[in-house]
Coordinates of C-alpha atoms in Angstrom, one line a residue:
M17 CA -89.7 119.4 25.3
S18 CA -91.1 115.9 26.4
F19 CA -89.3 112.7 26.3
A20 CA -89.5 109.2 27.8
V21 CA -86.6 107.9 29.8
A22 CA -85.9 104.2 30.6
V23 CA -83.2 103.7 33.3
D24 CA -80.7 100.8 33.8
V25 CA -82.2 98.8 30.9
P26 CA -80.0 95.5 30.8
V27 CA -78.4 95.1 27.6
P28 CA -77.0 91.6 27.1
M29 CA -73.4 90.9 25.9
C30 CA -72.4 87.7 23.8
D31 CA -71.0 86.2 27.2
G32 CA -74.2 86.7 29.3
V33 CA -73.3 89.7 31.2
A34 CA -76.1 92.5 31.1
L35 CA -74.8 96.2 30.9
A36 CA -76.7 98.9 32.6
T37 CA -78.0 101.3 30.0
N38 CA -80.3 104.5 30.0
V39 CA -82.4 105.4 27.1
W40 CA -83.8 109.0 26.3
R41 CA -86.5 108.6 23.4
P42 CA -88.2 111.7 21.8
E43 CA -91.9 112.2 22.1
G44 CA -93.5 110.4 19.3
P45 CA -94.0 106.7 17.9
G46 CA -90.5 106.5 16.1
P47 CA -88.4 104.8 15.1
F48 CA -85.4 107.3 15.7
P49 CA -82.0 107.5 14.7
V50 CA -79.8 106.5 18.0
L51 CA -76.8 108.3 19.4
L52 CA -74.9 106.0 22.0
V53 CA -72.1 106.8 24.4
R54 CA -70.3 104.1 26.5
T55 CA -68.9 105.5 29.4
P56 CA -66.8 104.3 32.6
Y57 CA -67.4 107.4 34.6
G58 CA -71.1 106.9 35.3
K59 CA -74.1 107.3 33.0
D60 CA -76.2 108.8 35.6
D61 CA -73.5 111.4 36.7
A62 CA -74.5 114.9 36.2
G63 CA -71.4 115.9 34.2
M64 CA -73.0 113.8 31.4
F65 CA -75.6 116.4 31.1
G66 CA -73.7 119.5 31.6
N67 CA -70.1 118.8 30.1
P68 CA -69.4 121.8 28.0
K69 CA -66.9 119.7 26.0
L70 CA -69.8 117.3 24.9
P71 CA -73.0 117.9 23.0
D72 CA -76.1 118.8 25.2
V73 CA -77.7 115.6 25.5
F74 CA -81.2 117.3 25.6
A75 CA -80.4 119.2 22.4
L76 CA -79.7 115.9 20.8
V77 CA -83.2 114.4 22.0
A78 CA -84.8 117.7 21.0
A79 CA -83.3 117.4 17.5
G80 CA -85.0 113.9 17.3
Y81 CA -82.5 111.5 18.1
A82 CA -83.0 108.6 20.7
V83 CA -80.0 109.1 23.1
V84 CA -78.5 106.0 24.8
A85 CA -76.0 106.3 27.6
Q86 CA -74.2 102.8 28.9
D87 CA -72.1 101.8 31.9
V88 CA -69.2 100.2 30.4
R89 CA -68.3 96.7 31.8
G90 CA -67.2 96.9 35.6
T91 CA -68.1 100.5 36.1
S92 CA -71.0 102.1 38.0
R93 CA -74.2 99.9 37.7
S94 CA -72.7 97.5 35.2
P95 CA -71.4 94.2 36.6
G96 CA -68.0 92.7 36.1
T97 CA -64.5 94.2 36.8
F98 CA -63.0 97.2 34.7
V99 CA -60.1 96.3 32.8
P100 CA -59.4 99.2 30.4
N101 CA -59.9 98.4 26.7
A102 CA -60.3 94.7 27.3
H103 CA -63.9 94.3 26.4
E104 CA -64.8 97.7 24.6
G105 CA -64.5 96.2 21.1
S106 CA -66.8 93.2 21.7
D107 CA -69.2 94.9 24.0
G108 CA -69.7 97.8 21.8
V109 CA -70.7 95.5 18.7
D110 CA -73.2 93.6 20.9
T111 CA -74.8 97.0 22.2
L112 CA -75.0 98.4 18.7
A113 CA -76.6 95.0 17.4
W114 CA -79.0 95.2 20.3
L115 CA -79.8 98.9 19.5
A116 CA -80.6 97.9 15.8
E117 CA -83.2 95.2 17.1
Q118 CA -85.2 97.7 18.9
P119 CA -88.6 98.8 17.8
W120 CA -87.7 102.4 18.5
C121 CA -84.5 102.5 16.5
D122 CA -84.4 103.1 13.0
G123 CA -81.3 100.9 12.3
A124 CA -78.9 103.9 12.2
V125 CA -76.7 104.6 15.2
G126 CA -73.8 107.2 15.9
M127 CA -71.5 107.1 18.7
W128 CA -70.4 110.2 20.6
G129 CA -68.3 111.1 24.0
G130 CA -65.0 112.2 25.2
S131 CA -61.6 110.8 26.1
Y132 CA -61.9 107.2 27.1
M133 CA -65.4 107.3 25.7
G134 CA -63.9 107.9 22.3
F135 CA -61.7 104.6 22.8
T136 CA -64.9 102.8 22.9
Q137 CA -65.7 104.4 19.6
W138 CA -62.9 103.5 17.6
Q139 CA -62.9 99.9 18.8
A140 CA -66.4 99.6 17.8
A141 CA -65.8 101.1 14.5
V142 CA -62.7 99.1 13.7
R143 CA -65.0 96.0 14.1
G144 CA -67.3 97.2 11.4
A145 CA -70.6 97.0 13.3
P146 CA -73.3 97.1 10.7
A147 CA -75.7 99.8 12.6
L148 CA -72.8 102.2 13.0
R149 CA -72.9 105.2 10.8
A150 CA -70.5 107.6 12.4
I151 CA -68.5 108.4 15.4
A152 CA -67.6 111.7 17.2
P153 CA -64.7 111.3 19.6
V154 CA -63.8 114.3 21.7
M155 CA -60.3 114.8 22.9
S156 CA -59.5 111.0 22.5
S157 CA -57.0 108.7 20.4
A158 CA -57.0 105.7 18.2
D159 CA -53.7 104.7 19.2
L160 CA -53.3 104.4 22.9
Y161 CA -49.8 104.0 22.9
G162 CA -49.1 107.4 21.1
A163 CA -51.5 108.9 23.6
P164 CA -52.1 109.0 26.4
W165 CA -50.2 106.3 28.0
Y166 CA -46.8 106.6 26.1
S167 CA -45.5 109.1 23.4
P168 CA -44.4 108.9 19.8
G169 CA -40.9 109.0 21.1
G170 CA -41.3 106.2 23.6
A171 CA -41.4 107.8 26.9
L172 CA -44.0 107.1 29.5
S173 CA -46.7 109.4 30.1
Q174 CA -46.4 109.0 33.6
D175 CA -48.5 111.8 34.7
A176 CA -51.6 110.4 32.6
V177 CA -51.1 106.7 33.5
L178 CA -50.5 107.1 37.3
T179 CA -53.4 110.0 37.7
W180 CA -56.0 108.3 35.6
G181 CA -54.9 104.9 37.1
T182 CA -55.3 105.8 40.5
L183 CA -58.6 107.1 39.8
S184 CA -59.9 104.0 37.9
A185 CA -58.4 101.9 40.9
L186 CA -60.4 103.8 43.4
R187 CA -63.5 102.9 41.5
N188 CA -62.4 99.5 41.5
L189 CA -61.8 99.5 45.1
R190 CA -65.1 101.2 45.9
R191 CA -66.8 98.4 44.1
A192 CA -64.8 95.4 45.9
E193 CA -66.6 93.5 48.5
H194 CA -63.7 93.9 51.1
G195 CA -62.2 97.2 50.0
D196 CA -58.9 98.2 51.8
P197 CA -59.0 101.2 53.7
A198 CA -55.3 101.4 53.9
D199 CA -55.2 101.2 49.7
A200 CA -57.7 103.8 49.7
E201 CA -55.7 106.3 52.0
V202 CA -52.3 105.6 49.7
L203 CA -54.3 106.2 46.5
L204 CA -56.1 109.4 47.8
S205 CA -53.1 110.6 49.3
G206 CA -51.3 110.5 45.9
L207 CA -54.0 112.5 44.2
A208 CA -53.9 115.4 47.1
D209 CA -50.0 115.6 46.9
P210 CA -48.7 114.5 43.3
R211 CA -45.1 114.3 44.8
L212 CA -46.4 111.1 46.5
L213 CA -47.8 109.9 43.4
H214 CA -45.0 110.4 41.1
D215 CA -41.5 110.7 43.1
P216 CA -41.1 107.3 44.5
L217 CA -39.0 104.9 42.4
P218 CA -39.1 102.2 41.2
V219 CA -42.2 103.5 39.1
A220 CA -43.4 100.0 38.9
D221 CA -43.7 99.7 42.6
R222 CA -47.2 100.9 43.1
A223 CA -48.6 98.0 45.0
A224 CA -51.8 100.0 46.1
L225 CA -52.5 100.8 42.6
T226 CA -51.8 97.9 40.7
R227 CA -53.8 95.6 43.2
H228 CA -56.9 97.2 42.5
L229 CA -56.0 98.2 38.6
P230 CA -53.6 95.4 37.3
W231 CA -53.8 97.1 34.0
V232 CA -51.4 99.8 35.2
G233 CA -48.7 97.1 35.7
E234 CA -49.3 95.7 32.3
V235 CA -48.7 99.1 30.8
L236 CA -45.5 99.4 32.6
D237 CA -44.4 96.0 31.4
H238 CA -44.9 97.0 27.8
P239 CA -42.7 100.0 27.1
E240 CA -42.3 99.2 23.5
R241 CA -45.1 99.5 21.0
D242 CA -45.7 95.6 20.8
A243 CA -48.6 93.7 20.4
F244 CA -50.0 94.7 23.8
W245 CA -50.8 98.2 22.2
Q246 CA -51.0 96.9 18.8
D247 CA -54.2 94.9 19.2
V248 CA -55.8 97.8 20.5
A249 CA -54.6 100.5 17.8
A250 CA -57.6 101.2 15.7
I251 CA -55.4 103.6 13.7
D252 CA -53.1 100.5 12.5
R253 CA -56.5 99.2 10.9
C254 CA -58.1 102.2 9.7
A255 CA -58.4 100.8 6.3
G256 CA -61.2 98.5 7.8
I257 CA -63.0 101.5 9.3
T258 CA -65.9 102.5 6.9
V259 CA -67.4 105.5 9.1
P260 CA -66.8 109.1 9.3
A261 CA -65.6 110.8 12.3
L262 CA -65.8 114.2 13.7
Q263 CA -63.0 114.6 15.9
V264 CA -62.8 117.4 18.7
G265 CA -59.3 118.5 20.2
G266 CA -57.5 121.1 22.1
W267 CA -54.1 122.4 21.3
Y268 CA -53.1 121.5 24.7
D269 CA -55.0 118.3 25.2
V270 CA -52.9 115.2 26.0
F271 CA -54.5 113.6 23.1
I272 CA -53.9 116.3 20.4
G273 CA -51.0 114.7 18.5
E274 CA -53.3 111.5 17.9
T275 CA -56.4 113.5 17.2
V276 CA -55.0 115.1 14.4
R277 CA -53.0 112.1 13.3
S278 CA -56.3 109.8 13.2
Y279 CA -57.8 112.5 11.0
T280 CA -55.1 112.6 8.5
M281 CA -55.0 108.7 8.4
M282 CA -58.6 108.3 8.0
R283 CA -58.6 111.0 5.1
R284 CA -55.8 109.1 3.2
H285 CA -56.5 105.3 4.3
G286 CA -60.1 105.3 5.7
G287 CA -62.0 102.2 4.3
S288 CA -64.8 103.9 2.5
V289 CA -65.7 107.3 0.6
A290 CA -67.7 108.3 3.4
A291 CA -64.9 107.5 6.0
R292 CA -62.4 109.4 3.9
D293 CA -64.4 112.4 2.7
G294 CA -66.7 112.6 5.9
Q295 CA -63.7 113.5 8.2
R296 CA -64.1 116.7 10.4
L297 CA -61.7 118.2 12.9
L298 CA -62.5 120.9 15.1
V299 CA -59.4 122.3 17.6
G300 CA -59.8 125.0 20.0
P301 CA -57.2 126.7 22.7
W302 CA -58.1 124.1 25.4
C303 CA -56.6 121.4 27.6
H304 CA -57.9 118.0 28.9
A305 CA -58.6 119.1 32.5
D306 CA -62.0 120.2 34.1
G307 CA -63.0 123.9 33.7
A308 CA -60.4 124.4 30.9
D309 CA -63.1 125.1 28.5
L310 CA -63.3 128.8 28.9
G311 CA -59.9 129.4 26.9
T312 CA -58.9 131.3 30.2
F313 CA -55.6 130.4 31.7
P314 CA -53.6 131.9 34.4
D315 CA -50.7 133.1 32.2
R316 CA -52.8 133.5 28.8
S317 CA -56.3 134.4 28.0
F318 CA -57.7 133.8 24.6
G319 CA -61.0 136.0 25.1
L320 CA -64.6 135.0 24.8
D321 CA -64.3 133.5 21.5
G322 CA -61.8 130.9 22.8
S323 CA -64.4 129.4 25.0
I324 CA -66.0 125.9 23.9
K325 CA -69.3 127.4 24.2
A326 CA -68.3 129.8 21.4
A327 CA -67.0 127.1 19.3
D328 CA -70.7 125.4 19.5
V329 CA -69.7 121.8 19.9
T330 CA -73.3 120.8 20.2
G331 CA -74.1 122.4 16.8
A332 CA -71.1 120.7 15.1
H333 CA -72.4 117.3 16.3
L334 CA -75.7 118.1 15.3
R335 CA -74.8 119.0 11.7
F336 CA -72.5 116.0 11.6
F337 CA -74.9 113.5 12.9
D338 CA -77.7 114.8 10.5
R339 CA -75.5 114.3 7.5
W340 CA -74.2 110.8 8.3
V341 CA -76.7 109.1 10.6
R342 CA -79.8 110.6 9.3
G343 CA -78.5 110.7 5.8
R344 CA -79.6 114.4 5.0
T345 CA -77.9 115.1 2.0
D346 CA -79.6 118.6 2.2
T347 CA -77.6 119.2 5.4
P348 CA -74.8 122.0 4.8
D349 CA -71.6 120.1 4.4
D350 CA -69.1 122.7 3.0
A351 CA -66.0 122.0 1.7
H352 CA -64.2 123.3 5.2
R353 CA -63.5 119.9 6.7
V354 CA -61.4 121.6 9.5
R355 CA -62.1 124.4 11.9
I356 CA -59.2 125.9 14.2
F357 CA -58.5 128.4 16.7
V358 CA -55.7 130.5 15.9
M359 CA -53.7 131.6 18.8
G360 CA -51.8 134.9 18.8
I361 CA -54.6 136.4 16.7
D362 CA -57.0 134.7 18.5
R363 CA -59.7 133.9 16.3
W364 CA -61.5 131.0 14.6
R365 CA -60.7 130.0 11.0
D366 CA -62.2 127.4 8.5
E367 CA -59.9 125.4 6.7
V368 CA -59.9 123.1 3.6
D369 CA -58.0 120.3 5.1
W370 CA -55.2 119.5 7.4
P371 CA -52.5 120.0 7.2
L372 CA -53.2 123.1 5.6
T373 CA -52.8 123.2 2.0
D374 CA -50.3 126.3 1.8
T375 CA -48.2 125.0 4.5
R376 CA -44.4 125.9 4.1
Y377 CA -42.1 123.5 6.2
T378 CA -39.3 125.9 7.0
D379 CA -35.9 125.2 8.5
F380 CA -34.7 127.3 11.9
F381 CA -31.3 126.2 12.8
L382 CA -29.8 126.0 16.1
A383 CA -26.8 128.4 16.5
G384 CA -24.5 129.9 19.0
G385 CA -21.2 129.7 20.6
G386 CA -22.1 126.5 22.5
R387 CA -23.3 128.5 25.8
A388 CA -27.1 128.1 25.3
N389 CA -27.8 127.0 28.9
S390 CA -30.8 129.0 30.0
A391 CA -32.7 131.8 28.5
T392 CA -29.5 134.2 29.2
G393 CA -27.3 132.1 27.0
D394 CA -26.3 132.7 23.4
G395 CA -28.4 130.0 21.9
L396 CA -30.0 131.4 18.7
L397 CA -32.8 130.4 16.2
T398 CA -32.2 131.5 12.5
R399 CA -33.3 130.8 9.1
D400 CA -29.8 131.2 7.9
T401 CA -27.6 127.9 7.8
P402 CA -25.1 128.4 10.5
S403 CA -21.5 128.6 9.2
V404 CA -19.6 127.8 12.6
A405 CA -19.7 124.2 14.3
A406 CA -20.4 124.3 18.2
A407 CA -22.0 122.0 20.8
D408 CA -24.0 122.9 23.8
T409 CA -23.5 120.8 26.9
F410 CA -25.8 120.0 30.0
L411 CA -25.8 117.5 32.8
Y412 CA -28.9 115.6 33.0
D413 CA -29.6 114.3 36.5
P414 CA -32.8 112.4 37.1
R415 CA -32.7 113.2 40.5
R416 CA -33.6 116.8 39.7
P417 CA -35.4 116.7 36.5
V418 CA -36.7 119.6 34.8
P419 CA -40.4 120.3 36.1
T420 CA -43.5 120.3 34.1
L421 CA -44.9 123.6 33.7
G422 CA -48.4 123.5 32.0
G423 CA -48.3 122.2 28.4
T424 CA -50.1 118.9 27.5
V425 CA -50.1 117.5 31.1
L426 CA -53.5 115.5 32.0
A427 CA -53.3 116.9 35.7
A428 CA -51.3 119.7 37.2
A429 CA -49.4 119.9 40.6
P430 CA -51.4 122.1 43.0
G431 CA -51.1 125.9 42.0
A432 CA -50.2 125.0 38.6
C433 CA -52.4 124.8 35.5
P434 CA -52.2 122.6 32.3
G435 CA -52.1 124.8 29.1
P436 CA -50.3 127.8 28.0
A437 CA -48.2 128.0 31.0
D438 CA -45.1 130.8 31.4
Q439 CA -41.9 128.7 31.3
A440 CA -39.7 131.3 32.5
A441 CA -38.9 129.5 35.8
V442 CA -37.4 126.5 33.9
E443 CA -35.6 128.7 31.5
T444 CA -33.3 129.7 34.4
R445 CA -31.8 126.3 34.6
E446 CA -28.6 125.1 33.3
D447 CA -29.9 122.1 32.0
V448 CA -32.3 123.8 29.8
L449 CA -30.9 125.0 26.4
C450 CA -32.8 127.9 24.8
F451 CA -32.5 128.9 21.4
T452 CA -34.4 132.2 20.1
T453 CA -34.9 134.4 17.5
A454 CA -34.4 138.0 17.0
V455 CA -37.3 140.2 18.0
L456 CA -40.0 139.7 15.2
D457 CA -40.6 142.7 13.0
R458 CA -43.5 140.9 11.2
P459 CA -46.2 138.5 11.9
V460 CA -45.1 134.8 11.7
E461 CA -47.9 132.1 11.6
V462 CA -46.9 128.4 12.5
T463 CA -49.8 126.1 12.1
G464 CA -49.3 122.4 11.8
H465 CA -47.1 119.6 12.9
V466 CA -43.8 120.7 14.5
T467 CA -40.6 118.5 14.1
L468 CA -37.3 118.9 15.7
V469 CA -34.2 117.4 14.4
L470 CA -31.1 117.1 16.7
H471 CA -27.6 115.7 16.5
V472 CA -27.0 114.6 19.8
S473 CA -24.4 112.7 21.9
S474 CA -24.4 111.3 25.5
S475 CA -22.2 109.6 27.9
A476 CA -25.0 107.3 28.8
P477 CA -26.4 104.1 26.9
D478 CA -29.9 105.8 26.9
T479 CA -31.3 109.1 27.6
D480 CA -34.0 111.3 26.6
F481 CA -34.2 114.7 24.6
T482 CA -37.1 116.9 24.8
G483 CA -38.3 120.1 23.0
K484 CA -40.5 122.8 23.3
L485 CA -41.9 125.4 21.2
V486 CA -42.2 128.9 23.2
D487 CA -43.9 132.2 22.4
V488 CA -41.7 134.7 24.0
H489 CA -44.0 137.7 24.8
P490 CA -42.8 141.6 25.0
D491 CA -43.4 141.2 28.6
G492 CA -41.0 138.3 29.1
R493 CA -43.6 135.7 29.6
A494 CA -42.5 132.6 27.6
I495 CA -45.7 130.9 26.8
V496 CA -45.3 127.1 25.8
L497 CA -47.0 126.1 22.6
C498 CA -46.3 122.5 21.8
E499 CA -43.9 119.8 23.2
G500 CA -42.4 116.6 22.7
I501 CA -39.7 113.9 23.9
Q502 CA -37.6 111.3 22.2
R503 CA -36.2 108.5 24.1
A504 CA -32.9 107.7 22.7
R505 CA -33.4 103.9 22.6
Y506 CA -36.3 104.1 20.5
R507 CA -34.5 106.6 17.9
G508 CA -35.1 104.2 15.1
S509 CA -38.0 101.9 16.2
L510 CA -40.6 101.8 18.9
T511 CA -40.2 97.8 18.9
E512 CA -36.7 97.4 18.8
P513 CA -34.6 99.4 21.2
T514 CA -30.9 100.3 20.4
P515 CA -28.4 101.7 22.9
L516 CA -26.5 104.8 22.2
A517 CA -22.4 104.3 22.1
P518 CA -21.5 106.9 24.4
G519 CA -19.8 109.9 22.9
T520 CA -21.1 108.9 19.4
V521 CA -23.0 111.7 17.6
Y522 CA -26.5 110.6 16.4
E523 CA -29.1 112.3 14.4
L524 CA -32.6 111.9 16.0
T525 CA -36.0 113.3 15.4
V526 CA -38.5 114.9 18.2
D527 CA -42.1 115.2 17.4
L528 CA -43.6 118.2 19.0
R529 CA -46.9 117.3 17.9
V530 CA -49.0 120.4 16.5
T531 CA -50.1 124.0 17.2
S532 CA -51.5 127.0 15.5
N533 CA -50.1 130.3 16.6
V534 CA -49.2 133.8 15.2
F535 CA -45.9 135.2 16.6
L536 CA -46.8 138.8 16.6
P537 CA -44.3 141.7 16.0
G538 CA -42.2 142.2 19.2
H539 CA -42.4 138.6 20.0
R540 CA -39.6 136.0 19.6
I541 CA -39.7 132.3 18.8
R542 CA -37.9 130.2 21.3
L543 CA -36.9 126.5 21.3
E544 CA -36.4 124.7 24.7
V545 CA -34.1 121.6 24.6
S546 CA -33.5 119.4 27.7
S547 CA -33.8 115.8 28.8
S548 CA -36.6 115.8 31.0
N549 CA -40.1 117.2 31.6
F550 CA -41.3 115.6 34.8
P551 CA -44.0 114.3 35.6
R552 CA -45.4 114.7 32.4
Y553 CA -43.0 111.8 31.2
D554 CA -41.2 109.5 33.6
R555 CA -37.7 110.2 34.0
N556 CA -35.1 108.2 32.2
T557 CA -32.6 106.8 34.5
N558 CA -29.9 107.0 31.9
T559 CA -28.9 103.2 32.6
G560 CA -30.2 101.4 29.5
A561 CA -32.1 98.9 31.7
T562 CA -35.9 98.8 32.1
I563 CA -36.6 102.4 33.6
A564 CA -39.8 101.3 35.3
T565 CA -37.8 99.0 37.5
D566 CA -34.8 101.1 38.2
G567 CA -34.5 102.3 41.6
E568 CA -33.0 105.4 43.4
D569 CA -29.6 103.6 43.7
D570 CA -29.6 102.8 39.8
L571 CA -29.9 106.5 38.5
A572 CA -27.0 108.1 36.8
V573 CA -26.3 111.4 35.6
A574 CA -25.6 111.9 31.8
V575 CA -23.5 114.5 30.1
N576 CA -25.6 115.5 27.2
R577 CA -24.6 117.6 24.1
V578 CA -26.5 119.2 21.3
H579 CA -24.4 119.7 18.1
H580 CA -24.9 122.1 15.3
G581 CA -23.3 123.8 12.4
P582 CA -22.8 123.1 8.9
A583 CA -22.2 119.6 9.1
R584 CA -24.6 118.9 11.9
P585 CA -27.8 120.9 11.3
S586 CA -29.7 120.6 14.2
R587 CA -33.0 122.4 13.4
L588 CA -36.5 122.9 14.1
I589 CA -38.9 122.4 11.4
L590 CA -41.8 125.2 11.5
P591 CA -44.9 124.8 9.1
L592 CA -45.3 128.4 8.1
I593 CA -48.5 130.0 6.8
E594 CA -48.0 133.2 5.0
R595 CA -51.5 134.7 4.7
T596 CA -52.2 135.9 8.3
E597 CA -53.9 139.1 8.7
V598 CA -52.9 140.8 12.4
P599 CA -55.9 142.5 13.8
A600 CA -55.4 146.1 14.6

């Protein structure tokens, strides 16, 4: 294969700043359809060429596409200061307009890339750039509040904000003319030892970080989903997005909830027939961390079929772009818009749509005698409506939060790993309530959106309630599948917080996001309920004040209760699929 490469081509923006851009063009006179990626991580980085989560650049060029990679403003070889999300919409539109004017471009452009590179795609798409025909965000989000910086329940995704923010601050510091070595040492120490990064309070007191990335301070200043977040929420304006999207996600990715939500929102409300009918979704058993693309984790392996390589991400991109960028109507484009990896049976399956058309949402009620503390307690999870009222009580002390073990965390502590981790260590704690089914005598498939409805009370004016769906294996491993958190002050609205009246019972809903798993015979279904999952989420200080500015002296212990019974039906709502074949 031969191709022409132009490096550091200056692409002018409307304010005169020129962004450094590389262009790979196939052999021949052209013009060619173009595939654009805009990245803050360095267009010249070797990871751009060998990242298994992204399509193979050389395969795209070999297929007849010109591939364009651009350093976003203030990163790598592009001038300016990097301010996350500030310029991606306007700079994306300017870049697309410049591409459409090039003699080697046929006027049709697609965008691709993962994580932040996906943010740039949604921001360009919502502005209606004429040359843009399709986008392909991998492990990304169209609502930056919902993921990765906060959660649908209003808690700060502390690990994501501080880890990613620290890495971005270091990049800004390296570009500064007079970088402070002391700040660099503080930032690097936090990456080497997450306790130094996460434990100090107040959370907002991160001078070395906010000095070089003030945006982190802005994130902490906006705990509600206010105009700061609404302005960059492309999903809020999906009726104005007219291009289809291929969305790739992982069941253990920090973005997975927003990945599937943007798919369903665009299917229903996209601004054109192509935007609605052209949506595609591909989800495997992966997390966001580097090296987690093999489908193999310390506590759970999904076999060779679980790897991103087996999913043929490059092939999926080529088929999608051939249809929507090239406009090849003869390209196979069957009725199966969704391809998912079903854990438990560990196999790929094509589906008509998401949620699955034959989903049956089923209540699993919390029950027991009020002593569900730890996995050895009496908490039960049952399809039968409980006939006896009870309440399980635990103390939530933000000084000793429940530690994050795997799950949808962006970065894990040394010796730990994101993804399907064994929760046995936290299930010994008195502040973790466990509700478990009897041993299953037949397979139970759960594929879709998982919701937890709790009737709760607290001694505090504000606190959190967390939930985890867990697959308990016959050997005792308790593998987390999906999780969520609800900050009580946001139980009714993410924009208008309301305190709790101590001792009053409230019904609140915890979004546990999504999964696809078959609980096999001999396994058990377990729900964990607590009030912390740190540092995946920040610690609620239980004061009702601004959590980011509360210090050590402000922390309060909350007495939290989960009520269940006939009048207060706390329940886990599972999306059951009753057509699973279990392999021999």
